Short mmCIF file of C-alpha atoms and ligand atoms in Angstrom, two decimals:
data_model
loop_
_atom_site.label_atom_id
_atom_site.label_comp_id
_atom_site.label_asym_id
_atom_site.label_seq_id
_atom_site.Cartn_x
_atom_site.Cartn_y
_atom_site.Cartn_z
CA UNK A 48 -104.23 22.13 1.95
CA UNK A 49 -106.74 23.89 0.72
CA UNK A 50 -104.95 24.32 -2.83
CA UNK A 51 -104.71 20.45 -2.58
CA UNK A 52 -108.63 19.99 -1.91
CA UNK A 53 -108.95 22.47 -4.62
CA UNK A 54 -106.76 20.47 -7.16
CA UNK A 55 -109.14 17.46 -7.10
CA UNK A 56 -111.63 19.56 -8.67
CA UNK A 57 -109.48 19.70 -11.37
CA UNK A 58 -108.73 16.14 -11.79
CA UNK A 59 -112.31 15.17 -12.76
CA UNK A 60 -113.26 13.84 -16.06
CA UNK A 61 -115.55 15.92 -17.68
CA UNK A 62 -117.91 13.25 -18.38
CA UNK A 63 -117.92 12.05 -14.65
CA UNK A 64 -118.25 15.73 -13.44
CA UNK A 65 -122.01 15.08 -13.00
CA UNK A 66 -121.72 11.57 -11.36
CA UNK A 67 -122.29 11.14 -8.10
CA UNK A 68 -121.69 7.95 -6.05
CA UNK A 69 -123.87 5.31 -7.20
CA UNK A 70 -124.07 6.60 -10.38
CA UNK A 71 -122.98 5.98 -14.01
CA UNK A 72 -122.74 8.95 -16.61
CA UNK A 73 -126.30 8.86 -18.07
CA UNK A 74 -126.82 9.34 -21.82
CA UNK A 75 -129.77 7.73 -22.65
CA UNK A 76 -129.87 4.30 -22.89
CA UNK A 77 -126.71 2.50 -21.43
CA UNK A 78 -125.71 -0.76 -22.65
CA UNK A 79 -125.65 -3.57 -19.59
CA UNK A 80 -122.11 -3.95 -17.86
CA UNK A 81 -122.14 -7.73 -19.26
CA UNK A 82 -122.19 -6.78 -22.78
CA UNK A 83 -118.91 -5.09 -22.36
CA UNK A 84 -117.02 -7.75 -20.38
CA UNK A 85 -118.17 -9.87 -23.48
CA UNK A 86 -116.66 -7.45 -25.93
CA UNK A 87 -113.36 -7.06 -24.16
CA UNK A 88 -113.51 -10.14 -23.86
CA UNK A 89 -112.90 -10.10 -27.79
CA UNK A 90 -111.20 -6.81 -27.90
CA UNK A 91 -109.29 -5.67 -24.80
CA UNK A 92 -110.17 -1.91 -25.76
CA UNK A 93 -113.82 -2.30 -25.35
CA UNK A 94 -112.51 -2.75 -21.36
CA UNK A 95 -111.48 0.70 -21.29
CA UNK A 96 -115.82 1.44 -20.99
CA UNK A 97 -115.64 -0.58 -17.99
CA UNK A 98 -112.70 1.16 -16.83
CA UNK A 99 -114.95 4.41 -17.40
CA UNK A 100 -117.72 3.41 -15.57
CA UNK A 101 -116.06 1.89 -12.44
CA UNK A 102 -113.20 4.00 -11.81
CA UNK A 103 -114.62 6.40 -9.67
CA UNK A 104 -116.87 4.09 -7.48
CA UNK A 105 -113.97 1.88 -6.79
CA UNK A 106 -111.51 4.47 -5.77
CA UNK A 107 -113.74 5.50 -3.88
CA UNK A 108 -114.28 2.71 -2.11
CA UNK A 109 -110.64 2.17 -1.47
CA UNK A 110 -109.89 5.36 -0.86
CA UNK A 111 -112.16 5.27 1.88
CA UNK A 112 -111.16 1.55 3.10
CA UNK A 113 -107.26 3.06 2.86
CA UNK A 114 -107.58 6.54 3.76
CA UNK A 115 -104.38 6.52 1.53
CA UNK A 116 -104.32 8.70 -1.72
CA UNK A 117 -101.75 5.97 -3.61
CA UNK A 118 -102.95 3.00 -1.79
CA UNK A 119 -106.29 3.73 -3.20
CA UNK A 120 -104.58 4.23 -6.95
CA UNK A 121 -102.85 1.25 -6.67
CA UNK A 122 -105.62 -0.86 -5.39
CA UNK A 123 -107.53 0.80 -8.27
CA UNK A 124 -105.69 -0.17 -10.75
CA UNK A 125 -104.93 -3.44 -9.63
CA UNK A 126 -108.68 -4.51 -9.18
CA UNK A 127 -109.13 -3.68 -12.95
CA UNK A 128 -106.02 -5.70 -14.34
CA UNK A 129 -107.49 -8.84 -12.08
CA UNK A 130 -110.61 -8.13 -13.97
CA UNK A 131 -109.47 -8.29 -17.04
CA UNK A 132 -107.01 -10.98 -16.38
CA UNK A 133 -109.83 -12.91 -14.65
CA UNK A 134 -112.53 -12.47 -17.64
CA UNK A 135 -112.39 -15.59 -18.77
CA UNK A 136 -113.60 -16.98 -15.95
CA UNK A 137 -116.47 -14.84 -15.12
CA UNK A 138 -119.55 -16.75 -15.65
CA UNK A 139 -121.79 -15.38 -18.53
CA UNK A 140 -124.84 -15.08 -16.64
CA UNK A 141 -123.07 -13.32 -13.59
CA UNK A 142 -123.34 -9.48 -12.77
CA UNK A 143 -119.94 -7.50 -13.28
CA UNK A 144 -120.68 -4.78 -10.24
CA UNK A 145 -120.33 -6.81 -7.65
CA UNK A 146 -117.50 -9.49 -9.19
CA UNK A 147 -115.51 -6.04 -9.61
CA UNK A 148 -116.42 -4.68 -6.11
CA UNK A 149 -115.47 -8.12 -4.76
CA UNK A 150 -112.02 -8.33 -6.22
CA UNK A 151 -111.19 -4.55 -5.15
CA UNK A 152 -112.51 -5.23 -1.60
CA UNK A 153 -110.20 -8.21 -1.16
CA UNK A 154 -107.34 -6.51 -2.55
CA UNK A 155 -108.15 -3.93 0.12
CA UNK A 156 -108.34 -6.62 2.60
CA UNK A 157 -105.05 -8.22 2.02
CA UNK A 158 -103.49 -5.04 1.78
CA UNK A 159 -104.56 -3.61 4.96
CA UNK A 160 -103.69 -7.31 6.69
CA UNK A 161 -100.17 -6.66 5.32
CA UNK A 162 -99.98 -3.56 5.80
CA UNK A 163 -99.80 -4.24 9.96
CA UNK A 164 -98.32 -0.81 10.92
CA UNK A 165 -100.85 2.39 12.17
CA UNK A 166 -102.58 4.08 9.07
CA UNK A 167 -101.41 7.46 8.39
CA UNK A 168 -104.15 9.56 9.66
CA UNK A 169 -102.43 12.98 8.71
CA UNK A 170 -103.13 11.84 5.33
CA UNK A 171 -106.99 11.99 5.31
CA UNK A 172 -108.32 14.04 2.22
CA UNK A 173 -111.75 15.44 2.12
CA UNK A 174 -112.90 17.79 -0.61
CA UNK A 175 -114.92 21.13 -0.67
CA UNK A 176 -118.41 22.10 -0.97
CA UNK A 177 -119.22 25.18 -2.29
CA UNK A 178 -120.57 27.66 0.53
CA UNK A 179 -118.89 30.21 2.99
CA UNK A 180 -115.68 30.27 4.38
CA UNK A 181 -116.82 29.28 7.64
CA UNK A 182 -119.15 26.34 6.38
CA UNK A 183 -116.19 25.20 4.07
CA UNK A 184 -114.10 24.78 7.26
CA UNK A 185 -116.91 23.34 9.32
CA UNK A 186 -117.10 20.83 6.57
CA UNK A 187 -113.68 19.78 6.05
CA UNK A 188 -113.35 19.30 9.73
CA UNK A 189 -115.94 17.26 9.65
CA UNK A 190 -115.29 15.28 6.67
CA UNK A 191 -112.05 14.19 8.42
CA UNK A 192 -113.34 13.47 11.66
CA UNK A 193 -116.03 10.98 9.78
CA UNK A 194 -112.89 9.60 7.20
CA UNK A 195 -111.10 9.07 10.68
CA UNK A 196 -113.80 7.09 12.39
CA UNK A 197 -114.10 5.02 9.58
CA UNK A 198 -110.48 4.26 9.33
CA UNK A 199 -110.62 3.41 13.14
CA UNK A 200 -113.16 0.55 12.66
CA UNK A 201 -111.80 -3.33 12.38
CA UNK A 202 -111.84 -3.64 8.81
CA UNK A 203 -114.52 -6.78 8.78
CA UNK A 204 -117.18 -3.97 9.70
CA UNK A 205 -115.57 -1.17 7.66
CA UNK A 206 -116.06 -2.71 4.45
CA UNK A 207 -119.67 -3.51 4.87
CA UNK A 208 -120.52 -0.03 6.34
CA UNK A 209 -118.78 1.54 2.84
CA UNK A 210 -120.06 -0.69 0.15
CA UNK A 211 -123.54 0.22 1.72
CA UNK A 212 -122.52 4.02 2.62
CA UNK A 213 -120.47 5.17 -0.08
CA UNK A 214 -120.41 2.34 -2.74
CA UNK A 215 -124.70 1.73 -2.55
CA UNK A 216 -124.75 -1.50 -2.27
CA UNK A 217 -128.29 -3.29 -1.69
CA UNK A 218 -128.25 -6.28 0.74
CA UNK A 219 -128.36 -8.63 -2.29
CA UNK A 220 -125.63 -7.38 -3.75
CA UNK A 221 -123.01 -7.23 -0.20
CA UNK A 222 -123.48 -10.98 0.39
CA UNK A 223 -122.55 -11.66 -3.67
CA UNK A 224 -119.14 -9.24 -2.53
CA UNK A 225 -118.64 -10.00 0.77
CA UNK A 226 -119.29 -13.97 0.28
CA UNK A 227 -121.58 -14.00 3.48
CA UNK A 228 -124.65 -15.07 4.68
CA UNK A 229 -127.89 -12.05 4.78
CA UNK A 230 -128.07 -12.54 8.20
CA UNK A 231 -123.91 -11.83 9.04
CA UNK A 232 -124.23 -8.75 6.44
CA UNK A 233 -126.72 -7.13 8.46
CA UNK A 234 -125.81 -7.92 11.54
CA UNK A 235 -122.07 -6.58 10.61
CA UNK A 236 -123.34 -3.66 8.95
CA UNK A 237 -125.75 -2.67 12.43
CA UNK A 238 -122.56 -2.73 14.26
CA UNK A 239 -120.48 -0.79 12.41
CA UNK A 240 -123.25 1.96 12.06
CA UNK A 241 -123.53 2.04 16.16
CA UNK A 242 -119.92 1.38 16.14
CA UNK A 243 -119.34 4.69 14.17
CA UNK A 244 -122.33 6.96 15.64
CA UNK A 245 -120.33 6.14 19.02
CA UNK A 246 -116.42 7.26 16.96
CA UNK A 247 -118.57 10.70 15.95
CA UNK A 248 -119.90 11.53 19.62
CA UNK A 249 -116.84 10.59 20.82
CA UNK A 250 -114.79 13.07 18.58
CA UNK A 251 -117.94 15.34 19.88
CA UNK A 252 -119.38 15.70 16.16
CA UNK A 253 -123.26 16.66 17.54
CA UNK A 254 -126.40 17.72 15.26
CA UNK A 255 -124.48 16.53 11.87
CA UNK A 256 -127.24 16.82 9.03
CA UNK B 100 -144.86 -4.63 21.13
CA UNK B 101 -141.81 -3.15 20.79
CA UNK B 102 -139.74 -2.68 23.45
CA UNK B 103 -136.04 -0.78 24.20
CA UNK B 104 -134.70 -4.31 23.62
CA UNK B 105 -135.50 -4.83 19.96
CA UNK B 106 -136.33 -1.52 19.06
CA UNK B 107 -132.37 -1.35 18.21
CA UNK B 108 -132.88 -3.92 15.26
CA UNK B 109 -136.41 -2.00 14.35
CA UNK B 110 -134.64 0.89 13.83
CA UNK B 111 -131.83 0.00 11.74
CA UNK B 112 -134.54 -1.55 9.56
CA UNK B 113 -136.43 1.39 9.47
CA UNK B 114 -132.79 3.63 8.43
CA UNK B 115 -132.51 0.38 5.35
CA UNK B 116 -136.07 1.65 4.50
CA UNK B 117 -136.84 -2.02 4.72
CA UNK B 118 -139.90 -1.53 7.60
CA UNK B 119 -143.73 -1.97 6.44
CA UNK B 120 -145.99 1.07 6.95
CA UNK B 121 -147.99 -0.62 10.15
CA UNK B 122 -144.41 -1.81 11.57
CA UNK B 123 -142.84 1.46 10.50
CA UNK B 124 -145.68 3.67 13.15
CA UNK B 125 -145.29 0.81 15.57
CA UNK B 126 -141.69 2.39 16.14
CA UNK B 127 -141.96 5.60 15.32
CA UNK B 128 -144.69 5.07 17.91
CA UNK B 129 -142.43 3.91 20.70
CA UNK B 130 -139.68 6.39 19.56
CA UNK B 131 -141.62 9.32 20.12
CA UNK B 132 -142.76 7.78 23.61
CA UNK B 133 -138.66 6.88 24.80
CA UNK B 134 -136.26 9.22 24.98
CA UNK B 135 -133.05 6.56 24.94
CA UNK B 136 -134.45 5.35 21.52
CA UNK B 137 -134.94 8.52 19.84
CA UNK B 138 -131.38 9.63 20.89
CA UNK B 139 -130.42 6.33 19.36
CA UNK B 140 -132.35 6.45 16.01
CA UNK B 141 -131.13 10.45 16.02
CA UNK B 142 -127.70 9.37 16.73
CA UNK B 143 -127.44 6.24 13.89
CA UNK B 144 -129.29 8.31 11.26
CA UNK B 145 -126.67 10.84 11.96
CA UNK B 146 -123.86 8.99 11.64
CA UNK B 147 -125.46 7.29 8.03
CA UNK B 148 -126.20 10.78 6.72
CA UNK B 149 -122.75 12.17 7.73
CA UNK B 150 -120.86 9.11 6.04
CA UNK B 151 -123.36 9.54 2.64
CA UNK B 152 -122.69 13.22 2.86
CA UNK B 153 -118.50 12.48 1.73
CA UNK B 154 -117.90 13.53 -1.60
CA UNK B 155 -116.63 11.12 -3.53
CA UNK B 156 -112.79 11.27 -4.13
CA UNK B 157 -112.25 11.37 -8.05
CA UNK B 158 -109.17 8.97 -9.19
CA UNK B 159 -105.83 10.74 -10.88
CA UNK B 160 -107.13 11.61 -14.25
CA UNK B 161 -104.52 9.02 -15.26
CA UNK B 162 -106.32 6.16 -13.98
CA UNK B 163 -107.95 5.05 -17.14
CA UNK B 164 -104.66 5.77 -19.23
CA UNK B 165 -102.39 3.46 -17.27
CA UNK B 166 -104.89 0.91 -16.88
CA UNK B 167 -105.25 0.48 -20.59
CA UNK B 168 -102.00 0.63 -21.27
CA UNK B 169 -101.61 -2.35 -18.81
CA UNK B 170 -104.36 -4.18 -20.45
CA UNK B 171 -102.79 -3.65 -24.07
CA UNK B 172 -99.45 -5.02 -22.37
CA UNK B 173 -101.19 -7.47 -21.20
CA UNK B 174 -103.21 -8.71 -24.60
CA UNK B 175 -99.79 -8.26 -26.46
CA UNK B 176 -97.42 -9.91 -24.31
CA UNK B 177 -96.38 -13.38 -26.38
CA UNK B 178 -96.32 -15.11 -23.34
CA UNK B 179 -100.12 -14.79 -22.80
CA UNK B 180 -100.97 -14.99 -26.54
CA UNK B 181 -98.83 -18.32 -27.07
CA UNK B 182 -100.81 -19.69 -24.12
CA UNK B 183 -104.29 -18.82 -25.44
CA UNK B 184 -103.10 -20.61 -28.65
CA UNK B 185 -102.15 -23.23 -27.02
CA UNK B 186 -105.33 -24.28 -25.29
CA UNK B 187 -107.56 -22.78 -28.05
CA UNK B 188 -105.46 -24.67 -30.97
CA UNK B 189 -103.58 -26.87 -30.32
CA UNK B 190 -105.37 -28.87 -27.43
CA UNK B 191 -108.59 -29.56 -29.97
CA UNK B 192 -106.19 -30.06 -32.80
CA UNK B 193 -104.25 -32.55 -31.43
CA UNK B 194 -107.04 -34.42 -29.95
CA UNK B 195 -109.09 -34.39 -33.07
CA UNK B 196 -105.88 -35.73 -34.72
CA UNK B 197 -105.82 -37.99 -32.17
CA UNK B 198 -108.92 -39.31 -32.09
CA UNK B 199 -108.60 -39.91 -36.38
CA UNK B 200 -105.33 -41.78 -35.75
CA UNK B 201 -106.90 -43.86 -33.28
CA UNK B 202 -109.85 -45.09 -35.37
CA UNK B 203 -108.52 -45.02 -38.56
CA UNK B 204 -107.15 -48.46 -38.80
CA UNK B 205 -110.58 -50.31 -37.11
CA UNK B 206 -112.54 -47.74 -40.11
CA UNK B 207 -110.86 -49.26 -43.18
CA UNK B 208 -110.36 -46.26 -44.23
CA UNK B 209 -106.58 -46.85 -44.36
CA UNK B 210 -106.70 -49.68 -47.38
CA UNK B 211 -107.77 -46.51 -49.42
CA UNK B 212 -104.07 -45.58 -49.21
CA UNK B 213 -102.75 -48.55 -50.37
CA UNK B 214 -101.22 -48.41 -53.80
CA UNK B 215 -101.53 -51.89 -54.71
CA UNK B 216 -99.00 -54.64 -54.72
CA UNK B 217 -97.93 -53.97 -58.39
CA UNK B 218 -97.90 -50.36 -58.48
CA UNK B 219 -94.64 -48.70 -58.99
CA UNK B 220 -93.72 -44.73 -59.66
CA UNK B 221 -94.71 -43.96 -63.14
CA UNK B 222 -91.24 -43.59 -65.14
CA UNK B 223 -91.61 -40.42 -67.47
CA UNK B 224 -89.62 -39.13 -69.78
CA UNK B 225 -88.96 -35.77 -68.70
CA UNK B 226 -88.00 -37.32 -65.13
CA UNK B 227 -85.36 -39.55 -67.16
CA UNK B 228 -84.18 -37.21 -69.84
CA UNK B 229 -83.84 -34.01 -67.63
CA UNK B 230 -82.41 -36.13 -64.39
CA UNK B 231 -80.78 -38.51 -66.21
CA UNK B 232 -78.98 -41.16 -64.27
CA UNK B 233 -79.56 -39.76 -60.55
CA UNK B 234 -83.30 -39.31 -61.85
CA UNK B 235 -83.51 -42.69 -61.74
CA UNK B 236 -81.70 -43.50 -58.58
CA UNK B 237 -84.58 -41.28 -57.17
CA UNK B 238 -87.16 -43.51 -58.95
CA UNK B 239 -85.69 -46.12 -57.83
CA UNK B 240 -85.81 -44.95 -53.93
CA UNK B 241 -89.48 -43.82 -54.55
CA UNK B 242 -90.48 -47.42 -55.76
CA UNK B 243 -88.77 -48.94 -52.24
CA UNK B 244 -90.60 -46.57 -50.31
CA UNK B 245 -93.84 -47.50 -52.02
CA UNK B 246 -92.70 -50.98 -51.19
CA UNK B 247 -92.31 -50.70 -47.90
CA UNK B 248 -95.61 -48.29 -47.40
CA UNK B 249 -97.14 -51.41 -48.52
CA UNK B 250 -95.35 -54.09 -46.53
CA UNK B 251 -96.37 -52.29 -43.60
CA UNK B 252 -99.76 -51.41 -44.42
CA UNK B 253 -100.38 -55.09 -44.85
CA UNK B 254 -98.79 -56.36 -41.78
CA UNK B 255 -100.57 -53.80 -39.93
CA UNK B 256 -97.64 -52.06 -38.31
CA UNK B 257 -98.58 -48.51 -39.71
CA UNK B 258 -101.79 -48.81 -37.87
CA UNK B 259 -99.99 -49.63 -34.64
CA UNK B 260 -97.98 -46.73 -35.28
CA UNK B 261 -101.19 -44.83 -35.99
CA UNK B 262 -102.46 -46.00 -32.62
CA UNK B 263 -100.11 -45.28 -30.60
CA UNK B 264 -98.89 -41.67 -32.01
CA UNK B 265 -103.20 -41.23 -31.32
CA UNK B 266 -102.94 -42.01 -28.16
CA UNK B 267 -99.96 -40.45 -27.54
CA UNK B 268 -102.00 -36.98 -29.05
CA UNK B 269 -104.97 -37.73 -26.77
CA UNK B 270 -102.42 -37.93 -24.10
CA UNK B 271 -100.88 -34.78 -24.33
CA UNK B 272 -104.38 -32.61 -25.31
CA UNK B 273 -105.28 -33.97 -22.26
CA UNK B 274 -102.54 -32.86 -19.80
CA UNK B 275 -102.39 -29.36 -21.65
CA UNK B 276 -106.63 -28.85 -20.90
CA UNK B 277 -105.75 -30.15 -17.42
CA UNK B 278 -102.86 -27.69 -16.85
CA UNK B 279 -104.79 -24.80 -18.40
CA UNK B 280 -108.26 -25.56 -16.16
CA UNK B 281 -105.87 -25.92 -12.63
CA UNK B 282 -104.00 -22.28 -13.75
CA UNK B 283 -107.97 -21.21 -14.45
CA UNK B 284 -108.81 -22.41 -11.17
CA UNK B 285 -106.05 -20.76 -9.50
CA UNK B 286 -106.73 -17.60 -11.40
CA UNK B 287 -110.29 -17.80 -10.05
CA UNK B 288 -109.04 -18.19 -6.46
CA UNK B 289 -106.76 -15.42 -6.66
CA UNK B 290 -109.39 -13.29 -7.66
CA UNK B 291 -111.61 -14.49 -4.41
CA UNK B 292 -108.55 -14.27 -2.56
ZN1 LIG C 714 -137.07 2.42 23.95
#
């Protein structure tokens, strides 16, 4: 296992190494998202930036949604080829982040709805911070019990809870991705936090910080 | 004044960050004084930091790779390109043609292709001497056709012709742009699933 954790060190791009969630590798100025949907919109290889940029924000995301290593690659992948099938009718004065987000979290969706039987909770990955043993384990035990309580949520409040959490979402942008009204997004995304504070005391995870 | 009941909604605002400074010490203010409110903004602040505090999972360093290559598939595939070229070329070309086949006869533009009642194909001698005697069955042929061009022109059935292989154009641009924009339509509905 821990050889495993240890191996998705290793899988990292060197120029994501540095970004975080949230984040896009920083060098300077950085050309808007919309400029390169326009360009591969012209020249399918100019996609491949997009690609760059998103890849580890939306695997992320649906690693988290699926708790599933090759659900989440799948789902990945798919969300970008319904992209790029799908630029032509993205409207020009649209954002990309969220039309992207969008697609991947209804893939997600409709894959979990099919996908009727238990998730497979054994398969839960977390990875390693640097620190002592004893932390390292404290951590990982932790990172599953969280990665578990997630997965145990009804999905309608799971998603909102990780495009906030883990993807960064601002309010704005969850209504655009989640095609509801402010008022449902917060009110879903209150829930699921108390919904989830109750999982972790449950699964006795006390003074987490 | 806050109380227990909507100090719950207070305090979520107040983990969004999304709390003014004088509501913000209002419930900070009645946190401090309750004990079941502080465990609850202790308990949901908790629970945030602990879900922020997952690493992110990095994709297979394949992920951009077989993307691409599904892209390139995808922007190569005849299927897709014969489509594009058919909404992009030949629905405007068809109409355009269309559209001139439709108004040429009211534009009088089509009298310009008249040859005249007297006109024949010029007989040279190179056609004559080189050809010889099937050279002139082909002149011959080329004259009736010129004949006929003209019969028709004047009793206007080349511009009913015209007219109807327009419309027929129109027609057909149409039900291609109409196809293409329901597919689009379904695309886009896909993608909202
Ligand atoms: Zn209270």
């Amino acid at each position: 296992m821990v050889s495993e954790a240890l191996g998705l060190a290793g899988w990292r791009l060197p120029s994501l190494a540095l970004a975080g969630k949230g984040d896009t590798p920083n060098d300077g100025v950085l050309e808007p998202d919309e400029v390169w949907v326009e360009r591969a919109r012209r020249h399918p290889d100019a996609f491949a930036e997009l690609v760059r940029r998103f890849q580890s924000r939306i695997y992320s995301l649906t690693y988290r949604m699926t708790g599933n290593r090759e659900d989440a690659r799948d789902l990945t992948q798919d969300a970008f080829i319904r992209a790029y099938d799908g630029l032509s009718t993205f409207r020009p004065n649209g954002r990309f982040s969220p039309w992207l987000y969008r697609i991947a979290v209804n893939l997600c969706l409709n894959h979990l709805r099919r996908r009727r039987e238990e998730t497979d909770l054994g398969e839960i990955e977390y990875s390693l911070r640097s620190g002592t043993l004893e932390e390292v384990v404290e951590n990982r035990e932790m990172e599953k019990t969280v990665a578990r309580a997630i997965l145990s949520m009804p999905t309608h409040y799971r998603s909102p809870l990780l495009l906030r959490h883990i993807s960064g979402l601002s309010y704005e942008e969850m209504t655009q991705v989640l095609d509801m009204p402010l008022g449902t997004v917060k009110t879903r995304l209150h829930r699921a936090r108390e919904l989830l504070s109750a999982r972790l005391r449950l699964e006795g995870v006390e003074g987490i910080g | 004044m806050i109380d227990c009941k909507n100090a719950g909604e207070k305090i979520h605002e107040y983990l969004d960050g999304s709390l003014d400074e004088a509501a913000r010490r209002e419930l900070l203010g009645h946190v401090e004084a309750c004990v079941s409110c502080r465990a609850r903004l202790d308990q949901w602040e908790q629970a945030v930091s602990a879900l922020e505090g997952l690493r992110p999972i990095e994709p297979p360093a394949t992920m951009l790779h077989q993307v691409m290559a599904l892209v390139q598939e995808r922007a190569t595939n005849p299927k897709l390109v014969w489509r594009k070229l058919l909404y992009r070329v030949f629905v405007p070309a068809s109409a355009a043609l269309g559209l001139l086949l439709l108004l040429l006869p009211s534009s009088g533009l089509l009298h310009l292709f008249s040859s005249g009642a007297d006109t024949t194909v010029p007989t040279s001698d190179v056609t004559s001497s080189v050809l010889g005697e099937s050279g002139q069955a082909l002149q011959g042929l080329a004259n009736q056709g010129v004949d006929l061009f003209d019969t028709m022109l004047t009793s206007g059935a080349i511009a009913q012709v015209g007219v109807v292989l327009g419309a027929c154009l129109i027609l057909l641009a149409a039900g291609v742009l109409l196809w293409h924009l329901l597919d689009r339509e379904r695309t886009r509905r896909m993608l909202r699933v």
